[in-house]
Structures are given as C-alpha cells and as structure tokens.
Coordinates of N, CA and C in Angstrom, one line a residue:
Chain A
X1 N 109.3 42.1 298.5 CA 108.0 41.4 298.6 C 108.0 40.3 297.6
X2 N 108.1 39.0 298.1 CA 108.3 37.9 297.3 C 106.9 37.4 296.7
X3 N 105.8 37.7 297.3 CA 104.5 37.2 296.9 C 104.3 35.8 297.4
X4 N 104.0 34.9 296.4 CA 103.8 33.5 296.7 C 105.0 32.7 296.2
X5 N 105.6 31.9 297.1 CA 106.7 31.1 296.7 C 106.4 29.6 297.0
X6 N 106.9 28.8 296.1 CA 106.7 27.4 296.2 C 108.1 26.6 296.0
X7 N 108.2 25.6 296.8 CA 109.3 24.7 296.7 C 108.9 23.3 296.8
X8 N 109.5 22.3 296.1 CA 110.6 22.5 295.1 C 109.9 23.0 293.8
X9 N 110.8 23.3 292.8 CA 110.3 23.6 291.4 C 110.0 22.3 290.7
X10 N 110.7 21.3 290.9 CA 110.5 20.1 290.2 C 110.9 18.9 291.0
X11 N 110.2 17.8 290.9 CA 110.5 16.6 291.7 C 110.0 15.4 291.0
X12 N 110.8 14.3 291.1 CA 110.5 13.0 290.6 C 110.3 12.1 291.8
X13 N 109.2 11.4 291.8 CA 108.9 10.5 292.9 C 108.7 9.1 292.3
X14 N 109.0 8.2 293.1 CA 108.6 6.8 292.8 C 107.2 6.5 293.4
X15 N 106.5 5.6 292.7 CA 105.2 5.2 293.2 C 105.3 4.7 294.7
X16 N 104.4 5.3 295.5 CA 104.4 4.9 296.9 C 105.2 5.8 297.8
X17 N 106.0 6.7 297.2 CA 106.8 7.6 298.1 C 105.8 8.8 298.5
X18 N 106.3 9.5 299.5 CA 105.6 10.7 300.0 C 106.4 11.9 299.9
X19 N 105.7 13.0 299.8 CA 106.5 14.3 299.8 C 105.6 15.4 300.3
X20 N 106.2 16.5 300.6 CA 105.4 17.8 301.0 C 105.8 18.9 300.0
X21 N 104.8 19.5 299.4 CA 105.0 20.7 298.6 C 104.8 21.9 299.5
X22 N 105.8 22.8 299.5 CA 105.8 23.9 300.3 C 105.2 25.1 299.6
X23 N 104.4 25.9 300.3 CA 103.9 27.2 299.8 C 103.9 28.2 300.9
X24 N 104.4 29.4 300.6 CA 104.5 30.5 301.5 C 104.1 31.8 300.9
X25 N 103.3 32.6 301.5 CA 103.0 33.9 301.0 C 103.3 35.0 302.1
X26 N 103.8 36.1 301.6 CA 104.1 37.2 302.5 C 103.2 38.4 302.4
X27 N 102.0 38.2 301.9 CA 101.1 39.3 301.7 C 100.0 39.4 302.7
X28 N 100.1 38.6 303.8 CA 99.2 38.5 304.9 C 97.8 38.2 304.4
X29 N 97.7 37.3 303.3 CA 96.4 36.9 302.8 C 95.8 35.8 303.7
X30 N 94.5 35.9 303.8 CA 93.8 34.9 304.6 C 93.5 33.6 303.9
X31 N 93.2 33.8 302.6 CA 92.8 32.6 301.8 C 94.0 32.1 301.0
X32 N 94.1 30.8 301.1 CA 95.2 30.1 300.3 C 94.6 28.9 299.6
X33 N 95.1 28.5 298.5 CA 94.6 27.4 297.6 C 95.7 26.6 297.1
X34 N 95.3 25.3 296.9 CA 96.2 24.4 296.1 C 95.4 23.9 294.9
X35 N 96.0 24.0 293.7 CA 95.5 23.6 292.5 C 96.4 22.6 291.8
X36 N 95.9 21.7 291.0 CA 96.7 20.9 290.1 C 96.2 21.2 288.7
X37 N 97.2 21.2 287.8 CA 96.9 21.5 286.3 C 97.5 20.4 285.5
X38 N 96.7 19.6 284.9 CA 97.2 18.5 284.0 C 97.4 19.1 282.6
X39 N 98.2 18.6 281.8 CA 98.5 19.1 280.5 C 97.3 19.4 279.6
X40 N 97.2 20.7 279.1 CA 96.0 21.1 278.3 C 94.7 21.2 279.0
X41 N 94.8 21.2 280.4 CA 93.6 21.3 281.1 C 93.6 22.6 282.0
X42 N 92.4 22.8 282.6 CA 92.3 24.0 283.5 C 92.8 23.6 284.9
X43 N 92.6 24.5 285.8 CA 93.0 24.3 287.2 C 91.9 23.6 288.0
X44 N 92.3 22.6 288.7 CA 91.4 21.9 289.6 C 91.8 22.1 291.1
X45 N 90.8 22.5 291.9 CA 91.1 22.9 293.3 C 91.2 21.6 294.1
X46 N 92.3 21.5 294.8 CA 92.6 20.3 295.7 C 92.1 20.6 297.1
X47 N 92.6 21.6 297.7 CA 92.3 22.1 299.0 C 92.3 23.6 299.1
X48 N 91.7 24.1 300.1 CA 91.8 25.6 300.3 C 91.7 25.8 301.8
X49 N 92.1 27.1 302.2 CA 92.1 27.5 303.6 C 91.6 28.9 303.6
X50 N 90.7 29.2 304.6 CA 90.2 30.6 304.7 C 90.9 31.3 305.9
X51 N 91.9 30.6 306.5 CA 92.6 31.2 307.6 C 93.4 30.1 308.4
X52 N 94.3 30.6 309.2 CA 95.1 29.6 310.0 C 94.2 28.7 310.8
X53 N 94.5 27.4 310.7 CA 93.7 26.4 311.4 C 92.4 25.9 310.7
X54 N 92.1 26.5 309.5 CA 90.9 26.2 308.8 C 91.2 25.7 307.4
X55 N 90.9 24.5 307.1 CA 91.1 24.0 305.8 C 89.8 23.2 305.3
X56 N 89.7 23.1 304.0 CA 88.5 22.4 303.4 C 88.9 21.8 302.1
X57 N 88.1 20.8 301.7 CA 88.4 20.0 300.5 C 87.9 20.8 299.3
X58 N 88.6 20.7 298.2 CA 88.1 21.2 296.9 C 87.5 20.1 296.1
X59 N 87.8 20.2 294.8 CA 87.2 19.3 293.8 C 87.9 17.9 293.8
X60 N 89.2 17.9 294.0 CA 90.0 16.7 293.8 C 90.9 16.4 295.0
X61 N 90.4 16.2 296.2 CA 91.3 16.1 297.4 C 91.9 14.7 297.7
X62 N 91.4 13.7 297.0 CA 91.8 12.4 297.3 C 93.3 12.2 297.0
X63 N 94.0 11.6 298.0 CA 95.5 11.4 297.9 C 96.3 12.5 298.4
X64 N 95.7 13.6 298.9 CA 96.4 14.8 299.4 C 95.9 15.1 300.8
X65 N 96.8 15.8 301.6 CA 96.4 16.4 302.8 C 97.1 17.8 303.0
X66 N 96.4 18.6 303.7 CA 97.0 20.0 304.0 C 96.9 20.3 305.5
X67 N 97.7 21.4 305.8 CA 97.6 22.0 307.1 C 97.8 23.4 307.0
X68 N 97.3 24.2 307.9 CA 97.5 25.7 307.9 C 97.7 26.1 309.3
X69 N 99.0 26.0 309.8 CA 99.3 26.4 311.2 C 99.6 27.9 311.3
X70 N 100.0 28.5 310.2 CA 100.3 29.9 310.2 C 99.6 30.6 309.0
X71 N 99.4 31.9 309.1 CA 98.9 32.6 307.9 C 99.7 32.5 306.7
X72 N 101.0 32.4 306.9 CA 101.9 32.4 305.7 C 102.1 31.1 305.0
X73 N 102.0 30.0 305.7 CA 102.3 28.7 305.1 C 101.1 27.8 304.9
X74 N 101.2 27.1 303.8 CA 100.1 26.2 303.4 C 100.7 25.0 302.7
X75 N 101.3 24.0 303.4 CA 101.9 22.9 302.7 C 100.9 21.8 302.3
X76 N 101.2 21.2 301.2 CA 100.4 20.1 300.6 C 101.2 18.8 300.7
X77 N 100.6 17.8 301.3 CA 101.2 16.5 301.6 C 100.7 15.5 300.6
X78 N 101.6 14.8 299.9 CA 101.2 13.7 299.1 C 101.6 12.4 299.8
X79 N 100.7 11.5 300.1 CA 101.0 10.2 300.7 C 100.8 9.2 299.7
X80 N 101.8 8.3 299.6 CA 101.7 7.1 298.6 C 101.4 7.6 297.2
X81 N 102.4 8.3 296.7 CA 102.3 8.9 295.3 C 101.9 7.8 294.3
X82 N 101.1 8.3 293.4 CA 100.6 7.5 292.3 C 100.8 8.2 290.9
X83 N 101.0 7.5 289.8 CA 101.2 8.1 288.5 C 100.2 9.1 288.2
X84 N 98.9 8.9 288.7 CA 97.8 9.9 288.4 C 98.1 11.2 289.0
X85 N 99.0 11.3 289.9 CA 99.3 12.6 290.6 C 100.4 13.4 289.9
X86 N 100.9 12.8 288.8 CA 101.8 13.6 287.9 C 101.1 14.8 287.4
X87 N 101.6 16.0 287.7 CA 100.9 17.2 287.3 C 101.8 18.4 287.7
X88 N 101.2 19.6 287.4 CA 101.8 20.8 287.9 C 101.0 21.3 289.0
X89 N 101.6 21.6 290.1 CA 100.8 22.1 291.3 C 101.1 23.5 291.6
X90 N 100.0 24.3 291.6 CA 100.1 25.7 291.9 C 99.4 26.0 293.2
X91 N 100.1 26.9 294.0 CA 99.6 27.4 295.2 C 99.1 28.9 294.9
X92 N 98.1 29.3 295.5 CA 97.6 30.7 295.3 C 97.1 31.3 296.6
X93 N 97.0 32.6 296.6 CA 96.5 33.2 297.8 C 95.7 34.5 297.4
X94 N 94.8 34.9 298.3 CA 94.0 36.1 298.0 C 93.6 36.7 299.4
X95 N 93.4 38.0 299.4 CA 93.0 38.6 300.6 C 91.6 38.2 301.1
X96 N 90.7 38.3 300.1 CA 89.3 37.9 300.4 C 88.9 36.8 299.4
X97 N 87.9 36.0 299.7 CA 87.6 34.9 298.8 C 87.2 35.2 297.4
X98 N 86.7 36.5 297.2 CA 86.2 36.8 295.9 C 87.1 37.8 295.2
X99 N 88.3 37.8 295.6 CA 89.3 38.8 294.9 C 90.3 38.0 294.1
X100 N 91.1 38.8 293.4 CA 92.2 38.3 292.6 C 93.1 37.3 293.3
X101 N 93.3 36.2 292.7 CA 94.3 35.2 293.2 C 95.7 35.4 292.7
X102 N 96.6 35.3 293.6 CA 98.0 35.5 293.2 C 98.7 34.1 293.3
X103 N 99.4 33.7 292.2 CA 99.9 32.4 292.1 C 101.4 32.3 292.4
X104 N 101.8 31.2 292.9 CA 103.2 30.8 293.0 C 103.7 30.3 291.6
X105 N 105.0 30.0 291.4 CA 105.5 29.6 290.1 C 105.2 28.2 289.8
X106 N 104.7 27.4 290.8 CA 104.3 26.0 290.5 C 105.4 25.0 290.8
X107 N 105.0 23.8 291.1 CA 105.9 22.6 291.3 C 105.5 21.6 290.3
X108 N 106.4 21.2 289.5 CA 106.2 20.1 288.5 C 106.5 18.8 289.2
X109 N 105.6 17.9 289.2 CA 105.8 16.6 289.9 C 105.6 15.5 288.9
X110 N 106.6 14.6 288.9 CA 106.5 13.4 288.0 C 106.6 12.2 288.9
X111 N 105.6 11.3 288.8 CA 105.5 10.1 289.6 C 105.7 8.9 288.6
X112 N 106.8 8.1 288.9 CA 107.1 7.0 288.0 C 107.1 5.7 288.7
Chain B
X1 N 76.6 19.7 282.0 CA 77.2 20.9 281.5 C 78.3 21.4 282.5
X2 N 79.5 21.8 282.1 CA 80.5 22.3 283.0 C 80.1 23.6 283.5
X3 N 80.6 24.0 284.7 CA 80.2 25.3 285.3 C 80.8 26.4 284.5
X4 N 82.0 26.2 283.9 CA 82.6 27.3 283.1 C 83.2 26.6 281.9
X5 N 82.8 27.2 280.7 CA 83.3 26.6 279.5 C 83.9 27.7 278.6
X6 N 85.0 27.3 277.9 CA 85.6 28.3 277.1 C 85.6 27.8 275.6
X7 N 85.8 28.7 274.7 CA 86.0 28.4 273.3 C 87.2 27.4 273.2
X8 N 87.0 26.3 272.4 CA 88.1 25.4 272.2 C 89.2 26.1 271.4
X9 N 90.4 25.8 271.6 CA 91.5 26.4 270.8 C 92.2 25.3 270.0
X10 N 93.4 25.6 269.5 CA 94.0 26.9 269.5 C 93.4 27.9 268.5
X11 N 93.6 29.2 268.8 CA 93.3 30.2 267.8 C 94.6 30.6 267.1
X12 N 94.6 30.5 265.8 CA 95.8 30.9 265.1 C 95.5 32.2 264.4
X13 N 96.1 33.3 264.8 CA 95.7 34.6 264.3 C 96.9 35.4 263.8
X14 N 96.8 36.1 262.7 CA 98.0 36.9 262.2 C 98.2 38.1 263.1
X15 N 99.4 38.5 263.2 CA 99.8 39.7 263.9 C 99.0 40.9 263.4
X16 N 98.4 41.7 264.3 CA 97.7 42.9 264.0 C 96.2 42.7 263.9
X17 N 95.8 41.4 263.9 CA 94.3 41.1 263.8 C 93.7 41.3 265.2
X18 N 92.3 41.3 265.1 CA 91.5 41.3 266.3 C 91.0 39.9 266.6
X19 N 91.0 39.6 267.9 CA 90.6 38.2 268.2 C 89.7 38.3 269.5
X20 N 88.7 37.5 269.5 CA 87.7 37.5 270.6 C 87.5 36.1 271.2
X21 N 87.5 36.0 272.5 CA 87.2 34.8 273.2 C 85.9 34.9 274.0
X22 N 85.2 33.8 274.1 CA 84.0 33.8 275.0 C 84.2 32.7 276.1
X23 N 83.5 33.0 277.1 CA 83.5 32.1 278.3 C 82.1 32.0 278.9
X24 N 81.5 30.9 278.9 CA 80.1 30.8 279.4 C 80.1 30.2 280.8
X25 N 79.2 30.6 281.6 CA 79.1 30.1 283.0 C 77.7 29.6 283.2
X26 N 77.5 28.7 284.1 CA 76.2 28.0 284.3 C 75.4 28.6 285.5
X27 N 76.1 29.2 286.4 CA 75.4 29.6 287.6 C 75.0 31.1 287.5
X28 N 73.7 31.4 287.4 CA 73.3 32.8 287.2 C 73.6 33.7 288.4
X29 N 73.9 33.1 289.5 CA 74.2 33.9 290.7 C 75.6 34.3 290.8
X30 N 76.4 34.0 289.8 CA 77.9 34.3 289.8 C 78.1 35.8 289.9
X31 N 79.1 36.1 290.7 CA 79.3 37.5 291.1 C 80.6 38.1 290.6
X32 N 81.6 37.4 290.5 CA 82.9 37.9 290.1 C 83.5 37.1 288.9
X33 N 84.1 37.9 288.0 CA 84.6 37.3 286.8 C 86.0 37.9 286.5
X34 N 86.8 37.0 285.9 CA 88.2 37.4 285.7 C 88.7 36.7 284.4
X35 N 89.7 37.4 283.8 CA 90.5 36.8 282.7 C 91.9 36.8 283.2
X36 N 92.5 35.6 283.1 CA 93.9 35.4 283.4 C 94.6 35.0 282.2
X37 N 95.9 35.3 282.2 CA 96.8 34.8 281.1 C 97.8 33.9 281.7
X38 N 98.1 32.8 280.9 CA 99.1 31.8 281.3 C 100.0 31.5 280.2
X39 N 101.3 31.9 280.4 CA 102.3 31.6 279.4 C 102.8 30.1 279.7
X40 N 103.4 29.6 278.6 CA 103.8 28.1 278.6 C 104.6 27.8 279.9
X41 N 104.2 26.9 280.6 CA 104.9 26.4 281.8 C 105.1 27.4 282.9
X42 N 104.2 28.4 282.9 CA 104.2 29.4 283.9 C 102.9 29.4 284.7
X43 N 102.9 30.2 285.8 CA 101.7 30.4 286.6 C 100.7 31.3 285.9
X44 N 99.4 31.2 286.2 CA 98.4 32.2 285.6 C 98.6 33.5 286.3
X45 N 98.4 34.6 285.5 CA 98.5 35.9 286.1 C 97.3 36.7 285.6
X46 N 96.8 37.5 286.5 CA 95.5 38.2 286.2 C 95.8 39.2 285.1
X47 N 94.9 39.1 284.1 CA 94.9 40.0 283.0 C 93.9 41.2 283.3
X48 N 92.7 40.8 283.6 CA 91.7 41.8 284.0 C 90.5 41.2 284.7
X49 N 90.0 42.0 285.6 CA 88.7 41.7 286.1 C 87.6 42.1 285.1
X50 N 86.5 41.5 285.2 CA 85.4 41.9 284.3 C 84.3 42.5 285.1
X51 N 83.9 43.8 284.7 CA 82.9 44.5 285.5 C 81.6 44.5 284.7
X52 N 80.5 44.8 285.4 CA 79.2 44.7 284.7 C 79.1 45.6 283.5
X53 N 79.7 46.8 283.6 CA 79.6 47.8 282.6 C 80.6 47.6 281.5
X54 N 81.4 46.5 281.6 CA 82.5 46.3 280.6 C 83.7 47.2 281.0
X55 N 84.9 46.8 280.6 CA 86.1 47.6 281.0 C 87.1 47.3 279.9
X56 N 88.0 48.3 279.8 CA 89.0 48.3 278.8 C 90.4 48.6 279.4
X57 N 91.4 47.9 278.9 CA 92.8 48.2 279.4 C 93.7 48.1 278.1
X58 N 93.9 49.3 277.6 CA 94.7 49.3 276.4 C 94.1 48.6 275.2
X59 N 94.7 47.6 274.7 CA 94.2 46.8 273.6 C 93.2 45.8 274.0
X60 N 92.9 45.6 275.3 CA 92.1 44.6 275.8 C 90.8 45.1 276.3
X61 N 89.7 44.5 275.9 CA 88.3 44.8 276.4 C 87.6 43.6 276.9
X62 N 87.1 43.7 278.1 CA 86.3 42.6 278.7 C 84.9 43.0 278.8
X63 N 84.0 42.1 278.6 CA 82.6 42.4 278.7 C 81.8 41.3 279.4
X64 N 80.8 41.6 280.1 CA 79.9 40.7 280.8 C 78.5 40.7 280.2
X65 N 78.0 39.6 279.9 CA 76.6 39.5 279.4 C 75.8 38.6 280.4
X66 N 75.2 39.2 281.3 CA 74.5 38.4 282.4 C 73.3 37.7 281.8
X67 N 72.6 38.3 280.9 CA 71.4 37.6 280.3 C 71.7 36.3 279.7
X68 N 72.8 36.3 278.9 CA 73.3 35.1 278.2 C 74.3 34.3 279.0
X69 N 74.7 34.8 280.1 CA 75.7 34.2 281.0 C 77.0 33.9 280.3
X70 N 77.6 34.9 279.8 CA 79.0 34.7 279.3 C 79.8 36.0 279.5
X71 N 81.1 35.8 279.5 CA 82.0 36.9 279.5 C 82.9 36.8 278.2
X72 N 83.4 37.9 277.8 CA 84.2 37.9 276.5 C 85.4 38.7 276.8
X73 N 86.4 38.4 275.9 CA 87.7 39.1 275.9 C 88.0 39.4 274.5
X74 N 88.3 40.7 274.2 CA 88.6 41.2 272.9 C 90.0 41.7 272.9
X75 N 90.8 41.2 272.0 CA 92.2 41.7 271.9 C 92.3 42.4 270.5
X76 N 92.7 43.7 270.5 CA 92.8 44.4 269.2 C 94.3 44.5 268.9
X77 N 94.6 44.7 267.6 CA 96.0 44.9 267.1 C 96.9 43.9 267.8
X78 N 96.6 42.6 267.7 CA 97.3 41.6 268.4 C 98.8 41.6 268.1
X79 N 99.6 41.3 269.1 CA 101.1 41.3 269.1 C 101.6 39.8 269.2
X80 N 102.8 39.6 268.8 CA 103.4 38.3 269.0 C 103.4 37.9 270.4
X81 N 103.6 38.9 271.3 CA 103.7 38.6 272.7 C 102.4 38.3 273.4
X82 N 101.3 38.4 272.6 CA 100.0 38.0 273.1 C 99.8 36.5 273.1
X83 N 100.7 35.8 272.4 CA 100.6 34.3 272.4 C 100.6 33.8 273.8
X84 N 99.6 33.0 274.2 CA 99.5 32.5 275.5 C 98.2 31.7 275.6
X85 N 97.9 31.2 276.7 CA 96.6 30.6 277.0 C 95.8 31.5 277.9
X86 N 94.6 31.8 277.6 CA 93.7 32.7 278.3 C 92.7 31.9 279.1
X87 N 92.7 32.1 280.4 CA 91.8 31.4 281.3 C 90.7 32.3 281.8
X88 N 89.5 31.9 281.8 CA 88.5 32.7 282.4 C 88.2 32.0 283.8
X89 N 87.8 32.8 284.7 CA 87.5 32.3 286.1 C 86.3 33.0 286.6
X90 N 85.4 32.3 287.2 CA 84.1 32.8 287.7 C 83.9 32.3 289.2
X91 N 83.3 33.2 290.0 CA 83.0 32.9 291.3 C 81.5 32.7 291.4
X92 N 81.0 31.5 291.4 CA 79.5 31.2 291.5 C 79.0 31.3 292.9
X93 N 79.8 30.9 293.9 CA 79.4 31.0 295.3 C 80.5 31.5 296.1
X94 N 81.5 30.8 296.4 CA 82.6 31.3 297.2 C 84.0 30.8 296.8
X95 N 84.0 30.1 295.6 CA 85.3 29.6 295.1 C 85.4 30.0 293.6
X96 N 86.6 30.2 293.2 CA 86.9 30.4 291.8 C 86.7 29.1 291.0
X97 N 85.9 29.1 290.0 CA 85.8 28.0 289.1 C 86.5 28.4 287.8
X98 N 87.4 27.5 287.3 CA 88.2 27.9 286.1 C 87.7 27.2 284.8
X99 N 87.8 28.0 283.8 CA 87.7 27.3 282.5 C 89.0 26.6 282.1
X100 N 88.9 25.8 281.1 CA 90.1 25.0 280.6 C 91.1 25.8 279.9
X101 N 90.7 27.0 279.5 CA 91.6 27.9 278.8 C 91.5 27.8 277.3
X102 N 91.9 28.9 276.6 CA 91.9 28.9 275.1 C 93.3 29.4 274.7
X103 N 93.9 28.6 273.9 CA 95.3 28.9 273.5 C 95.3 29.8 272.3
X104 N 96.0 30.9 272.4 CA 96.1 31.8 271.3 C 97.5 31.8 270.7
X105 N 97.6 31.7 269.4 CA 98.9 31.7 268.8 C 98.9 32.9 267.8
X106 N 99.8 33.8 267.9 CA 99.8 35.0 267.0 C 101.0 34.7 266.0
X107 N 100.7 34.8 264.8 CA 101.7 34.5 263.7 C 102.2 35.7 263.1
X108 N 103.5 35.8 262.8 CA 104.0 37.0 262.2 C 103.6 37.2 260.7

C-alpha cells in the first residue's frame, strides 16, 4: 500500500516553461488536494477535488490547472512558470472531506 | 485576522521539559481539529485529532476550548526526536485551514 505518491521529487524550470506534477493515491479516497508551502509558511490550498470529474479552486489557484479523470490521479499543471511559483508542492487525499489528510512526499520546484 | 493562528516560534526547550502550543481559530462553527507534525523538508503527518473532551496519546495531550476558540498541544518529557514543526489544522466549513506552524527545537 503506497499511499500517496508524487513525481517528480525535484524539478528546476525556466521562466515560461510548463510542467505537470503527478499525484496518485491507492487508498480509494474521494477527496484530493494540492497545496503549496513556501519556506517558513503554512500550507496554502491551490485546488481540490471531491471526486472524479469534479474540481474546484482553493485559496491560490492562479497559474495552475488540475484535472481528475480517475479516482486515483490528480495531476497539477503549471503553465508559463514564474519565479513566484518556486515552492514545495504537496498532494493529499482523504476519504471524507472532514477526515485526516494523508500527504505525498512533496515536489520541490525551483523556477529560475 | 487570520482564520487559524499559531504561537510564533521557534520554541527552544531543554530535553525533558514540558512545552505547550496554542492555536486559535476565528470561525466558531469549526467542527474538526487536528495537530500535524512536519519534519524538515518532509510532508506533514497526523499527530493527533483533537476531540471535545480532550485526548491523550502517550506524552502528548490535545485540548479544545470552544468558548475561547483555541486548541492546545502539550508535550511532556520532551525528547530530542520531538524537534519538528507542529501545524494545527481546523475545518471551519468544508476545507482544512492550516496554521503557519510552530517550530520546536529540543536541546540536549
């Protein structure tokens, strides 16, 4: 049982490039989340999904897009990367919206 | 006012001491409360949920004060391995809102 997995672990992007951060969970959780965490700061919600085919914006969605075609996968797309998107990105999942969230190991992104 | 606020850190505490963190929340309708632990450069992991009657897990005690709208975490007989950042999380409506975290450093 792998839990929540994320790829890649680390990536360097040039300004204006695009990439997709992958997130997969094998716990059959309905709810999935994308957060970013800047140094010394708390977690900020980018997007979330309550089930396949359903996504919604969180606190800081600008510059990102998501899709949820299956229960297991919740990729995060960065279009036109900017230095302000340098951060650590965590994916999380939970069975119900008010229950414990399980996190992936994170993706460290550096935009230069 | 932020929805969830935590004690600013870092807390520098000698090994064996007792340390307490507080976390205040602004929405009185909040229903679920959690403490997470985050080690340096790692993902957050659930430490404990916080129940209305308070709950204890070994050296850790969590309490909820609805009247004053805060939760607390008490760590007794602190160990070097307790050094980490402690995040509180609250569900005011349907999403977890996170505090910025309090960094704890246990010194030998």
